[in-house]
Amino acid sequence: MTLPYSPLNPPQKALSGQDKHSFGYATLQSRLPVIVSKTVDDVYRTYHSLSDADPLKKEKEQEAKKIIELIGGLRYELQRDKPFRPLTDTREDVEEWNKALAEYYPTSSWYKASWLFSECYLYRRIKEAFALTQHWKDYDPFFEQKQTVFKSSQKAVVSMAVQLTTPVDVKTKKSVLDIKVQDGPESKATRDAFFEMVQVSLWGNATDLSLLDNPDLAKVEQLQSRMMSSSSSNSSSAVSSANASPAASTVHLNEVAQGTSEEHATELEKHAEKILSNDTELLWSKVKSLRNGRVDIILDNAGFELYVDFVFADYLVRAGFASEVVFHAKRIPWFVSDVMPFDFQWTLDQLHSPTTATSDTPTYFFNPTNPIEQQALQDLGKKWQSYVDNGTWKVTSHEFWTSCYAFYHLPTHPSAQDLFQDMRQSDLWIFKGDLNYRKLVYDCKWPTTTPFTKAIGPLGQGEEKAEGVPMVVSFRTCKADVVVGLKEGVEENMDNIAANWMVSGEYAVISVSP
Ligand code: F6P
Ligand code: MG
């Protein structure tokens, strides 16, 4: 079927910087110039720290200056709303991008085009500046930021690692998670763990770097501890149980298996209230029917969010629901914090590999003082690495994810055919985060009561439904002024509670199209 939609002809009016009251306008006006300036700062710092011993120092410096000039020019074009221009590098997606520019926006510019197009174009233009060089071609100007924020996530990272690996049962050496899933898919504990894991993966999306223009690391940590406090309460018990006598461990084991902690339930409930549309039950009905299935996770951000995506994928594997999890990453630096294949492997390495290879006393990226916690991180990293090594987890990337196209075009766009044919083999597609949500619903001004399954067009269940699409799920904290799937009255109620509820990242949706 030929799709009637295009960036110029979306299914509803597109969000655009033309509307001065929109988040798109605010993004173009204030957030993106800051992001662009920080990119320049990063290149500046990096080339100033090049070693004198580097024989290529001069060449690298010259290229860095060129990058800075090009990105400075980009900032100027954005701030003066200059017309888009074709890309000039030789990456494999250039032709596709230039075709789209010529077809849809030959004379358009940042504020006139759709917000989605402008924003994607900006990140592709940043990539162009690097792609035109020899020595900076693969450089990720956002990597340092990704790394710093991940480091500041230590508390939440460690507490979850302990839960997932530290034995709480001295006899079987099982961890909290293993115990929760040990009675099989139909057990209450497996179900409860699923609902918890979904929330952990969802709220991991609240701390991405593009929303936090100037991330206050203390705040990030606070947010994560709040979100993960249910996990932390269990993990500290797990650490003490691991040191305790078998009798003490047994007491804890019973508590865990029955999931009776009041505090724990209240924390989850508190967070669940902020999920404005929650289809977890529908998702669970699908997941519990899977045995050794394939689940595709279309990733969003690196660092803490990626870590909790691993936690979620690990649950699916341990519970026997999935024997294959395919992670889709981005090929180029994207929306600041998005995962690239390098980030994927780097994150695993930080958990289990020492940062200093030659020292007698190895040092690690995370440095909890408690040796049990350090052990937990390493055990978890090794376990996850083994999933990668034996093919249970796969990381892949495709140009389509960094194209200008909404996901309506995934089933039919010629350049996405190989991707779509492969993804059709999957039992479940999980889209993480805000931008993926925007691309699912074509970044339009849908009435908020539009059913999700309608708003996602060919990936949903309406007349345009494409053949071979499995259940589609979105875990998204709301950071853009589009949301669908709400019940009557929710929008009005939220407008009274918090004027910026659509964009603050404090509220969320878990949306499913069966
Ligand atoms: O900058 C715009 C935007 O798409 C926002 O909607 C959102 O804050 C951010 O970028 C990306 O968020 P996420 O990492 O969740 O996709
Ligand atoms: Mg992102």
PDB file of N, CA, C and O and ligand atoms in Angstrom, residues 300-301 335 337-338, ligand 2:
ATOM      1  N   ASP A 300      16.566   4.287  23.535  1.00  0.00           N
ATOM      2  CA  ASP A 300      16.635   5.746  23.538  1.00  0.00           C
ATOM      3  C   ASP A 300      18.003   6.137  24.101  1.00  0.00           C
ATOM      4  O   ASP A 300      19.001   6.075  23.387  1.00  0.00           O
ATOM      5  N   ASN A 301      18.054   6.453  25.392  1.00  0.00           N
ATOM      6  CA  ASN A 301      19.283   7.081  25.903  1.00  0.00           C
ATOM      7  C   ASN A 301      20.304   6.122  26.511  1.00  0.00           C
ATOM      8  O   ASN A 301      19.943   5.097  27.087  1.00  0.00           O
ATOM      9  N   PHE A 335      20.313  13.416  19.354  1.00  0.00           N
ATOM     10  CA  PHE A 335      19.559  13.976  20.490  1.00  0.00           C
ATOM     11  C   PHE A 335      20.367  13.854  21.790  1.00  0.00           C
ATOM     12  O   PHE A 335      19.839  13.467  22.834  1.00  0.00           O
ATOM     13  N   SER A 337      21.861  12.244  24.030  1.00  0.00           N
ATOM     14  CA  SER A 337      22.180  11.087  24.861  1.00  0.00           C
ATOM     15  C   SER A 337      21.846   9.735  24.264  1.00  0.00           C
ATOM     16  O   SER A 337      21.992   8.715  24.937  1.00  0.00           O
ATOM     17  N   ASP A 338      21.392   9.681  23.014  1.00  0.00           N
ATOM     18  CA  ASP A 338      20.939   8.388  22.493  1.00  0.00           C
ATOM     19  C   ASP A 338      22.079   7.368  22.376  1.00  0.00           C
ATOM     20  O   ASP A 338      23.231   7.719  22.141  1.00  0.00           O
TER      21      ASP A 338
HETATM   22 MG    MG B   2      17.042  10.455  23.628  1.00  0.00          MG
END
